[in-house]
Amino acid sequence: MPEKRQYPPTIRLRRLAAELCRLRAAAQLTREDVAERTSINAVTLYRIEKARARPQKRTLAALLDLYEASETQRSDLMTIQNSPSDQGWLRPYHSELPEEYTAYIGFEAEARTVRNYESLFIPGLAQTEEYAYAVVKGVLPMASQREVEQRVQARMERQALLVKEQPLRLWAIVDEAAIRREVGGLKVMRAQARHLLRLMEEPHITFQVIPFDKGAHAGMPSSFVHLDFPDPADPELVCVDTSAGDLFLESEAEIRRYMLMFEHLQAVAVGPNDSADLLIKLAAASE
């Protein structure tokens, strides 16, 4: 019998984990200290603090007692613990996608703002279906037709976030290589450039290009996404694209480092108007 898939934590569960870590640190206790003073072992506490497990009510109560949490903190965290797991973004076929990808889809679905830097690709939220198909087919040459179609379908469904009542705010920066590489051929790239130009007319979407003549820049080693969420209490998140898979970063130092990097890339890139001019020229040149 196949093992039941464990879906990624929700934003609320991540907030609960972050608050428990903060309260333990404020109480100047190690996980081993907590294990000695309660019936909670260190491994269980580690899983709770990494948002890999939802604590039982009695476990959470014991932790809050030990940490001498205030009534407000206790009420807020108990409310989170009692809230149902909201996985409304899941689709039946998502169980066949890589776990890192379903994790990212879930976080993105709950985000307020996505800041995305890409060195070689058009960001997924801004891809046309034809471009997305060519990308997936090229990057995953061993994937089956079904796997390619599922990846493309997931990518297209994600774009609904940009047109909902309170749309996701997207700030995308790409290296010029991303708009010049002929993914899928000239016709596909022409349509992709025009699609980007339409998206750039929306007030909640910003698109910038870093021209080749800017030389070396901080974004060259890897692509990344920074996400923040509607509730300031929800911890920000950075997703880094690596050859070994997506890496999720959550520490304050890591978040600050990538935000500074994104600000640097904003300064290096040409502005939205000049970026639009570059896209217009590329679309015209491919006629």
PDB file of N, CA and C in Angstrom, residues 192-275:
ATOM      1  N   GLN A 192       5.087  35.656 -26.184  1.00  0.00           N
ATOM      2  CA  GLN A 192       5.467  35.834 -24.782  1.00  0.00           C
ATOM      3  C   GLN A 192       5.784  37.292 -24.489  1.00  0.00           C
ATOM      4  N   ALA A 193       6.495  37.954 -25.394  1.00  0.00           N
ATOM      5  CA  ALA A 193       6.817  39.362 -25.203  1.00  0.00           C
ATOM      6  C   ALA A 193       5.546  40.207 -25.153  1.00  0.00           C
ATOM      7  N   ARG A 194       4.607  39.926 -26.025  1.00  0.00           N
ATOM      8  CA  ARG A 194       3.356  40.684 -26.039  1.00  0.00           C
ATOM      9  C   ARG A 194       2.538  40.418 -24.779  1.00  0.00           C
ATOM     10  N   HIS A 195       2.587  39.192 -24.297  1.00  0.00           N
ATOM     11  CA  HIS A 195       1.881  38.857 -23.053  1.00  0.00           C
ATOM     12  C   HIS A 195       2.476  39.638 -21.876  1.00  0.00           C
ATOM     13  N   LEU A 196       3.782  39.730 -21.823  1.00  0.00           N
ATOM     14  CA  LEU A 196       4.436  40.496 -20.764  1.00  0.00           C
ATOM     15  C   LEU A 196       4.041  41.974 -20.834  1.00  0.00           C
ATOM     16  N   LEU A 197       3.966  42.502 -22.035  1.00  0.00           N
ATOM     17  CA  LEU A 197       3.572  43.903 -22.198  1.00  0.00           C
ATOM     18  C   LEU A 197       2.153  44.147 -21.701  1.00  0.00           C
ATOM     19  N   ARG A 198       1.266  43.182 -21.935  1.00  0.00           N
ATOM     20  CA  ARG A 198      -0.115  43.318 -21.424  1.00  0.00           C
ATOM     21  C   ARG A 198      -0.128  43.267 -19.895  1.00  0.00           C
ATOM     22  N   LEU A 199       0.639  42.355 -19.330  1.00  0.00           N
ATOM     23  CA  LEU A 199       0.693  42.247 -17.872  1.00  0.00           C
ATOM     24  C   LEU A 199       1.232  43.526 -17.244  1.00  0.00           C
ATOM     25  N   MET A 200       2.181  44.153 -17.886  1.00  0.00           N
ATOM     26  CA  MET A 200       2.810  45.350 -17.331  1.00  0.00           C
ATOM     27  C   MET A 200       1.868  46.549 -17.279  1.00  0.00           C
ATOM     28  N   GLU A 201       0.728  46.442 -17.942  1.00  0.00           N
ATOM     29  CA  GLU A 201      -0.275  47.506 -17.871  1.00  0.00           C
ATOM     30  C   GLU A 201      -1.049  47.474 -16.559  1.00  0.00           C
ATOM     31  N   GLU A 202      -0.974  46.347 -15.845  1.00  0.00           N
ATOM     32  CA  GLU A 202      -1.694  46.193 -14.580  1.00  0.00           C
ATOM     33  C   GLU A 202      -0.933  46.883 -13.453  1.00  0.00           C
ATOM     34  N   PRO A 203      -1.623  47.609 -12.587  1.00  0.00           N
ATOM     35  CA  PRO A 203      -0.933  48.357 -11.526  1.00  0.00           C
ATOM     36  C   PRO A 203      -0.244  47.483 -10.481  1.00  0.00           C
ATOM     37  N   HIS A 204      -0.684  46.238 -10.354  1.00  0.00           N
ATOM     38  CA  HIS A 204      -0.096  45.367  -9.333  1.00  0.00           C
ATOM     39  C   HIS A 204       1.043  44.510  -9.880  1.00  0.00           C
ATOM     40  N   ILE A 205       1.459  44.752 -11.127  1.00  0.00           N
ATOM     41  CA  ILE A 205       2.527  43.959 -11.740  1.00  0.00           C
ATOM     42  C   ILE A 205       3.645  44.885 -12.224  1.00  0.00           C
ATOM     43  N   THR A 206       4.857  44.600 -11.792  1.00  0.00           N
ATOM     44  CA  THR A 206       6.034  45.353 -12.223  1.00  0.00           C
ATOM     45  C   THR A 206       7.028  44.368 -12.839  1.00  0.00           C
ATOM     46  N   PHE A 207       7.591  44.749 -13.968  1.00  0.00           N
ATOM     47  CA  PHE A 207       8.532  43.872 -14.669  1.00  0.00           C
ATOM     48  C   PHE A 207       9.757  44.688 -15.079  1.00  0.00           C
ATOM     49  N   GLN A 208      10.942  44.200 -14.714  1.00  0.00           N
ATOM     50  CA  GLN A 208      12.191  44.875 -15.053  1.00  0.00           C
ATOM     51  C   GLN A 208      13.171  43.893 -15.679  1.00  0.00           C
ATOM     52  N   VAL A 209      14.038  44.437 -16.524  1.00  0.00           N
ATOM     53  CA  VAL A 209      15.068  43.638 -17.185  1.00  0.00           C
ATOM     54  C   VAL A 209      16.445  44.177 -16.815  1.00  0.00           C
ATOM     55  N   ILE A 210      17.387  43.267 -16.558  1.00  0.00           N
ATOM     56  CA  ILE A 210      18.779  43.645 -16.353  1.00  0.00           C
ATOM     57  C   ILE A 210      19.513  43.417 -17.671  1.00  0.00           C
ATOM     58  N   PRO A 211      19.871  44.489 -18.395  1.00  0.00           N
ATOM     59  CA  PRO A 211      20.514  44.331 -19.710  1.00  0.00           C
ATOM     60  C   PRO A 211      21.894  43.686 -19.606  1.00  0.00           C
ATOM     61  N   PHE A 212      22.308  43.073 -20.690  1.00  0.00           N
ATOM     62  CA  PHE A 212      23.622  42.448 -20.730  1.00  0.00           C
ATOM     63  C   PHE A 212      24.736  43.444 -20.413  1.00  0.00           C
ATOM     64  N   ASP A 213      24.576  44.696 -20.861  1.00  0.00           N
ATOM     65  CA  ASP A 213      25.669  45.654 -20.691  1.00  0.00           C
ATOM     66  C   ASP A 213      25.853  46.115 -19.242  1.00  0.00           C
ATOM     67  N   LYS A 214      25.014  45.621 -18.333  1.00  0.00           N
ATOM     68  CA  LYS A 214      25.211  45.914 -16.914  1.00  0.00           C
ATOM     69  C   LYS A 214      26.313  45.043 -16.311  1.00  0.00           C
ATOM     70  N   GLY A 215      26.764  44.043 -17.084  1.00  0.00           N
ATOM     71  CA  GLY A 215      27.847  43.185 -16.607  1.00  0.00           C
ATOM     72  C   GLY A 215      27.414  42.228 -15.509  1.00  0.00           C
ATOM     73  N   ALA A 216      28.366  41.840 -14.659  1.00  0.00           N
ATOM     74  CA  ALA A 216      28.075  40.900 -13.572  1.00  0.00           C
ATOM     75  C   ALA A 216      27.184  41.562 -12.526  1.00  0.00           C
ATOM     76  N   HIS A 217      26.296  40.750 -11.922  1.00  0.00           N
ATOM     77  CA  HIS A 217      25.414  41.287 -10.885  1.00  0.00           C
ATOM     78  C   HIS A 217      25.089  40.203  -9.869  1.00  0.00           C
ATOM     79  N   ALA A 218      24.478  40.612  -8.776  1.00  0.00           N
ATOM     80  CA  ALA A 218      24.268  39.715  -7.627  1.00  0.00           C
ATOM     81  C   ALA A 218      23.330  38.561  -7.919  1.00  0.00           C
ATOM     82  N   GLY A 219      22.492  38.664  -8.950  1.00  0.00           N
ATOM     83  CA  GLY A 219      21.525  37.609  -9.217  1.00  0.00           C
ATOM     84  C   GLY A 219      22.045  36.482 -10.076  1.00  0.00           C
ATOM     85  N   MET A 220      23.270  36.577 -10.553  1.00  0.00           N
ATOM     86  CA  MET A 220      23.768  35.578 -11.488  1.00  0.00           C
ATOM     87  C   MET A 220      23.873  34.160 -10.916  1.00  0.00           C
ATOM     88  N   PRO A 221      24.212  33.968  -9.633  1.00  0.00           N
ATOM     89  CA  PRO A 221      24.353  32.596  -9.128  1.00  0.00           C
ATOM     90  C   PRO A 221      23.073  31.770  -9.146  1.00  0.00           C
ATOM     91  N   SER A 222      21.910  32.379  -8.864  1.00  0.00           N
ATOM     92  CA  SER A 222      20.680  31.575  -8.812  1.00  0.00           C
ATOM     93  C   SER A 222      19.448  32.469  -8.832  1.00  0.00           C
ATOM     94  N   SER A 223      18.322  31.853  -9.197  1.00  0.00           N
ATOM     95  CA  SER A 223      17.038  32.539  -9.149  1.00  0.00           C
ATOM     96  C   SER A 223      16.424  32.368  -7.767  1.00  0.00           C
ATOM     97  N   PHE A 224      15.516  33.268  -7.394  1.00  0.00           N
ATOM     98  CA  PHE A 224      14.870  33.144  -6.090  1.00  0.00           C
ATOM     99  C   PHE A 224      13.545  33.901  -6.083  1.00  0.00           C
ATOM    100  N   VAL A 225      12.718  33.550  -5.113  1.00  0.00           N
ATOM    101  CA  VAL A 225      11.429  34.207  -4.911  1.00  0.00           C
ATOM    102  C   VAL A 225      11.307  34.586  -3.444  1.00  0.00           C
ATOM    103  N   HIS A 226      10.897  35.817  -3.183  1.00  0.00           N
ATOM    104  CA  HIS A 226      10.593  36.264  -1.818  1.00  0.00           C
ATOM    105  C   HIS A 226       9.093  36.450  -1.722  1.00  0.00           C
ATOM    106  N   LEU A 227       8.481  35.874  -0.683  1.00  0.00           N
ATOM    107  CA  LEU A 227       7.049  35.990  -0.489  1.00  0.00           C
ATOM    108  C   LEU A 227       6.759  36.629   0.861  1.00  0.00           C
ATOM    109  N   ASP A 228       5.820  37.584   0.877  1.00  0.00           N
ATOM    110  CA  ASP A 228       5.277  38.044   2.153  1.00  0.00           C
ATOM    111  C   ASP A 228       3.767  37.848   2.120  1.00  0.00           C
ATOM    112  N   PHE A 229       3.137  37.983   3.290  1.00  0.00           N
ATOM    113  CA  PHE A 229       1.752  37.553   3.438  1.00  0.00           C
ATOM    114  C   PHE A 229       0.880  38.659   4.026  1.00  0.00           C
ATOM    115  N   PRO A 230      -0.438  38.566   3.825  1.00  0.00           N
ATOM    116  CA  PRO A 230      -1.330  39.646   4.258  1.00  0.00           C
ATOM    117  C   PRO A 230      -1.225  39.990   5.742  1.00  0.00           C
ATOM    118  N   ASP A 231      -1.074  38.974   6.580  1.00  0.00           N
ATOM    119  CA  ASP A 231      -0.953  39.216   8.016  1.00  0.00           C
ATOM    120  C   ASP A 231       0.523  39.397   8.359  1.00  0.00           C
ATOM    121  N   PRO A 232       0.911  40.554   8.903  1.00  0.00           N
ATOM    122  CA  PRO A 232       2.323  40.781   9.242  1.00  0.00           C
ATOM    123  C   PRO A 232       2.885  39.750  10.217  1.00  0.00           C
ATOM    124  N   ALA A 233       2.002  39.061  10.939  1.00  0.00           N
ATOM    125  CA  ALA A 233       2.472  38.054  11.889  1.00  0.00           C
ATOM    126  C   ALA A 233       2.949  36.787  11.193  1.00  0.00           C
ATOM    127  N   ASP A 234       2.575  36.607   9.933  1.00  0.00           N
ATOM    128  CA  ASP A 234       3.001  35.424   9.193  1.00  0.00           C
ATOM    129  C   ASP A 234       4.425  35.623   8.701  1.00  0.00           C
ATOM    130  N   PRO A 235       5.336  34.705   9.026  1.00  0.00           N
ATOM    131  CA  PRO A 235       6.739  34.893   8.654  1.00  0.00           C
ATOM    132  C   PRO A 235       6.960  34.887   7.152  1.00  0.00           C
ATOM    133  N   GLU A 236       7.826  35.787   6.687  1.00  0.00           N
ATOM    134  CA  GLU A 236       8.173  35.844   5.267  1.00  0.00           C
ATOM    135  C   GLU A 236       8.953  34.585   4.881  1.00  0.00           C
ATOM    136  N   LEU A 237       9.100  34.396   3.576  1.00  0.00           N
ATOM    137  CA  LEU A 237       9.701  33.159   3.086  1.00  0.00           C
ATOM    138  C   LEU A 237      10.482  33.454   1.815  1.00  0.00           C
ATOM    139  N   VAL A 238      11.617  32.791   1.648  1.00  0.00           N
ATOM    140  CA  VAL A 238      12.384  32.853   0.407  1.00  0.00           C
ATOM    141  C   VAL A 238      12.525  31.454  -0.148  1.00  0.00           C
ATOM    142  N   CYS A 239      12.277  31.320  -1.437  1.00  0.00           N
ATOM    143  CA  CYS A 239      12.460  30.045  -2.125  1.00  0.00           C
ATOM    144  C   CYS A 239      13.592  30.225  -3.129  1.00  0.00           C
ATOM    145  N   VAL A 240      14.633  29.411  -3.014  1.00  0.00           N
ATOM    146  CA  VAL A 240      15.794  29.493  -3.900  1.00  0.00           C
ATOM    147  C   VAL A 240      15.787  28.287  -4.815  1.00  0.00           C
ATOM    148  N   ASP A 241      15.943  28.536  -6.108  1.00  0.00           N
ATOM    149  CA  ASP A 241      15.960  27.462  -7.102  1.00  0.00           C
ATOM    150  C   ASP A 241      17.377  26.917  -7.210  1.00  0.00           C
ATOM    151  N   THR A 242      17.555  25.632  -6.898  1.00  0.00           N
ATOM    152  CA  THR A 242      18.866  25.001  -7.006  1.00  0.00           C
ATOM    153  C   THR A 242      18.757  23.746  -7.853  1.00  0.00           C
ATOM    154  N   SER A 243      19.888  23.244  -8.312  1.00  0.00           N
ATOM    155  CA  SER A 243      19.885  22.025  -9.129  1.00  0.00           C
ATOM    156  C   SER A 243      19.432  20.817  -8.327  1.00  0.00           C
ATOM    157  N   ALA A 244      19.521  20.901  -7.006  1.00  0.00           N
ATOM    158  CA  ALA A 244      19.091  19.796  -6.144  1.00  0.00           C
ATOM    159  C   ALA A 244      17.633  19.921  -5.725  1.00  0.00           C
ATOM    160  N   GLY A 245      16.952  20.979  -6.184  1.00  0.00           N
ATOM    161  CA  GLY A 245      15.553  21.196  -5.816  1.00  0.00           C
ATOM    162  C   GLY A 245      15.376  22.546  -5.145  1.00  0.00           C
ATOM    163  N   ASP A 246      14.117  22.896  -4.892  1.00  0.00           N
ATOM    164  CA  ASP A 246      13.829  24.178  -4.258  1.00  0.00           C
ATOM    165  C   ASP A 246      14.236  24.146  -2.791  1.00  0.00           C
ATOM    166  N   LEU A 247      14.805  25.256  -2.339  1.00  0.00           N
ATOM    167  CA  LEU A 247      15.250  25.393  -0.955  1.00  0.00           C
ATOM    168  C   LEU A 247      14.458  26.520  -0.309  1.00  0.00           C
ATOM    169  N   PHE A 248      13.768  26.249   0.808  1.00  0.00           N
ATOM    170  CA  PHE A 248      12.980  27.255   1.507  1.00  0.00           C
ATOM    171  C   PHE A 248      13.780  27.804   2.680  1.00  0.00           C
ATOM    172  N   LEU A 249      13.900  29.129   2.731  1.00  0.00           N
ATOM    173  CA  LEU A 249      14.662  29.810   3.775  1.00  0.00           C
ATOM    174  C   LEU A 249      13.712  30.670   4.605  1.00  0.00           C
ATOM    175  N   GLU A 250      13.889  30.641   5.933  1.00  0.00           N
ATOM    176  CA  GLU A 250      12.944  31.334   6.807  1.00  0.00           C
ATOM    177  C   GLU A 250      13.585  32.207   7.870  1.00  0.00           C
ATOM    178  N   SER A 251      14.887  32.082   8.102  1.00  0.00           N
ATOM    179  CA  SER A 251      15.493  32.851   9.188  1.00  0.00           C
ATOM    180  C   SER A 251      15.525  34.333   8.825  1.00  0.00           C
ATOM    181  N   GLU A 252      15.508  35.177   9.843  1.00  0.00           N
ATOM    182  CA  GLU A 252      15.513  36.622   9.622  1.00  0.00           C
ATOM    183  C   GLU A 252      16.748  37.060   8.839  1.00  0.00           C
ATOM    184  N   ALA A 253      17.886  36.456   9.140  1.00  0.00           N
ATOM    185  CA  ALA A 253      19.121  36.826   8.447  1.00  0.00           C
ATOM    186  C   ALA A 253      19.042  36.472   6.964  1.00  0.00           C
ATOM    187  N   GLU A 254      18.494  35.313   6.658  1.00  0.00           N
ATOM    188  CA  GLU A 254      18.374  34.894   5.255  1.00  0.00           C
ATOM    189  C   GLU A 254      17.371  35.761   4.500  1.00  0.00           C
ATOM    190  N   ILE A 255      16.249  36.054   5.149  1.00  0.00           N
ATOM    191  CA  ILE A 255      15.236  36.909   4.520  1.00  0.00           C
ATOM    192  C   ILE A 255      15.831  38.285   4.232  1.00  0.00           C
ATOM    193  N   ARG A 256      16.540  38.834   5.188  1.00  0.00           N
ATOM    194  CA  ARG A 256      17.142  40.159   5.019  1.00  0.00           C
ATOM    195  C   ARG A 256      18.172  40.151   3.895  1.00  0.00           C
ATOM    196  N   ARG A 257      18.963  39.076   3.801  1.00  0.00           N
ATOM    197  CA  ARG A 257      19.993  38.994   2.760  1.00  0.00           C
ATOM    198  C   ARG A 257      19.368  38.995   1.367  1.00  0.00           C
ATOM    199  N   TYR A 258      18.301  38.234   1.200  1.00  0.00           N
ATOM    200  CA  TYR A 258      17.677  38.169  -0.124  1.00  0.00           C
ATOM    201  C   TYR A 258      16.873  39.421  -0.450  1.00  0.00           C
ATOM    202  N   MET A 259      16.316  40.078   0.562  1.00  0.00           N
ATOM    203  CA  MET A 259      15.640  41.339   0.294  1.00  0.00           C
ATOM    204  C   MET A 259      16.643  42.403  -0.158  1.00  0.00           C
ATOM    205  N   LEU A 260      17.820  42.435   0.471  1.00  0.00           N
ATOM    206  CA  LEU A 260      18.862  43.369   0.054  1.00  0.00           C
ATOM    207  C   LEU A 260      19.332  43.047  -1.360  1.00  0.00           C
ATOM    208  N   MET A 261      19.420  41.755  -1.676  1.00  0.00           N
ATOM    209  CA  MET A 261      19.813  41.363  -3.014  1.00  0.00           C
ATOM    210  C   MET A 261      18.778  41.811  -4.039  1.00  0.00           C
ATOM    211  N   PHE A 262      17.484  41.655  -3.694  1.00  0.00           N
ATOM    212  CA  PHE A 262      16.437  42.066  -4.627  1.00  0.00           C
ATOM    213  C   PHE A 262      16.477  43.584  -4.836  1.00  0.00           C
ATOM    214  N   GLU A 263      16.708  44.326  -3.767  1.00  0.00           N
ATOM    215  CA  GLU A 263      16.812  45.783  -3.891  1.00  0.00           C
ATOM    216  C   GLU A 263      17.989  46.172  -4.784  1.00  0.00           C
ATOM    217  N   HIS A 264      19.082  45.436  -4.667  1.00  0.00           N
ATOM    218  CA  HIS A 264      20.227  45.690  -5.537  1.00  0.00           C
ATOM    219  C   HIS A 264      19.860  45.419  -6.997  1.00  0.00           C
ATOM    220  N   LEU A 265      19.143  44.328  -7.244  1.00  0.00           N
ATOM    221  CA  LEU A 265      18.752  43.988  -8.610  1.00  0.00           C
ATOM    222  C   LEU A 265      17.767  45.020  -9.168  1.00  0.00           C
ATOM    223  N   GLN A 266      16.887  45.540  -8.319  1.00  0.00           N
ATOM    224  CA  GLN A 266      15.985  46.605  -8.757  1.00  0.00           C
ATOM    225  C   GLN A 266      16.774  47.814  -9.254  1.00  0.00           C
ATOM    226  N   ALA A 267      17.863  48.134  -8.545  1.00  0.00           N
ATOM    227  CA  ALA A 267      18.677  49.294  -8.904  1.00  0.00           C
ATOM    228  C   ALA A 267      19.490  49.038 -10.173  1.00  0.00           C
ATOM    229  N   VAL A 268      19.949  47.809 -10.360  1.00  0.00           N
ATOM    230  CA  VAL A 268      20.757  47.477 -11.536  1.00  0.00           C
ATOM    231  C   VAL A 268      19.892  47.397 -12.791  1.00  0.00           C
ATOM    232  N   ALA A 269      18.676  46.891 -12.659  1.00  0.00           N
ATOM    233  CA  ALA A 269      17.782  46.723 -13.807  1.00  0.00           C
ATOM    234  C   ALA A 269      17.324  48.073 -14.342  1.00  0.00           C
ATOM    235  N   VAL A 270      16.968  48.101 -15.629  1.00  0.00           N
ATOM    236  CA  VAL A 270      16.362  49.317 -16.177  1.00  0.00           C
ATOM    237  C   VAL A 270      14.919  49.375 -15.695  1.00  0.00           C
ATOM    238  N   GLY A 271      14.334  50.563 -15.714  1.00  0.00           N
ATOM    239  CA  GLY A 271      12.982  50.744 -15.206  1.00  0.00           C
ATOM    240  C   GLY A 271      11.933  50.050 -16.059  1.00  0.00           C
ATOM    241  N   PRO A 272      10.697  49.986 -15.568  1.00  0.00           N
ATOM    242  CA  PRO A 272       9.623  49.329 -16.311  1.00  0.00           C
ATOM    243  C   PRO A 272       9.407  49.882 -17.720  1.00  0.00           C
ATOM    244  N   ASN A 273       9.506  51.196 -17.896  1.00  0.00           N
ATOM    245  CA  ASN A 273       9.292  51.774 -19.227  1.00  0.00           C
ATOM    246  C   ASN A 273      10.374  51.330 -20.206  1.00  0.00           C
ATOM    247  N   ASP A 274      11.633  51.399 -19.768  1.00  0.00           N
ATOM    248  CA  ASP A 274      12.719  50.952 -20.631  1.00  0.00           C
ATOM    249  C   ASP A 274      12.650  49.440 -20.864  1.00  0.00           C
ATOM    250  N   SER A 275      12.209  48.702 -19.854  1.00  0.00           N
ATOM    251  CA  SER A 275      12.043  47.258 -20.017  1.00  0.00           C
ATOM    252  C   SER A 275      10.964  46.970 -21.062  1.00  0.00           C
TER     253      SER A 275
END
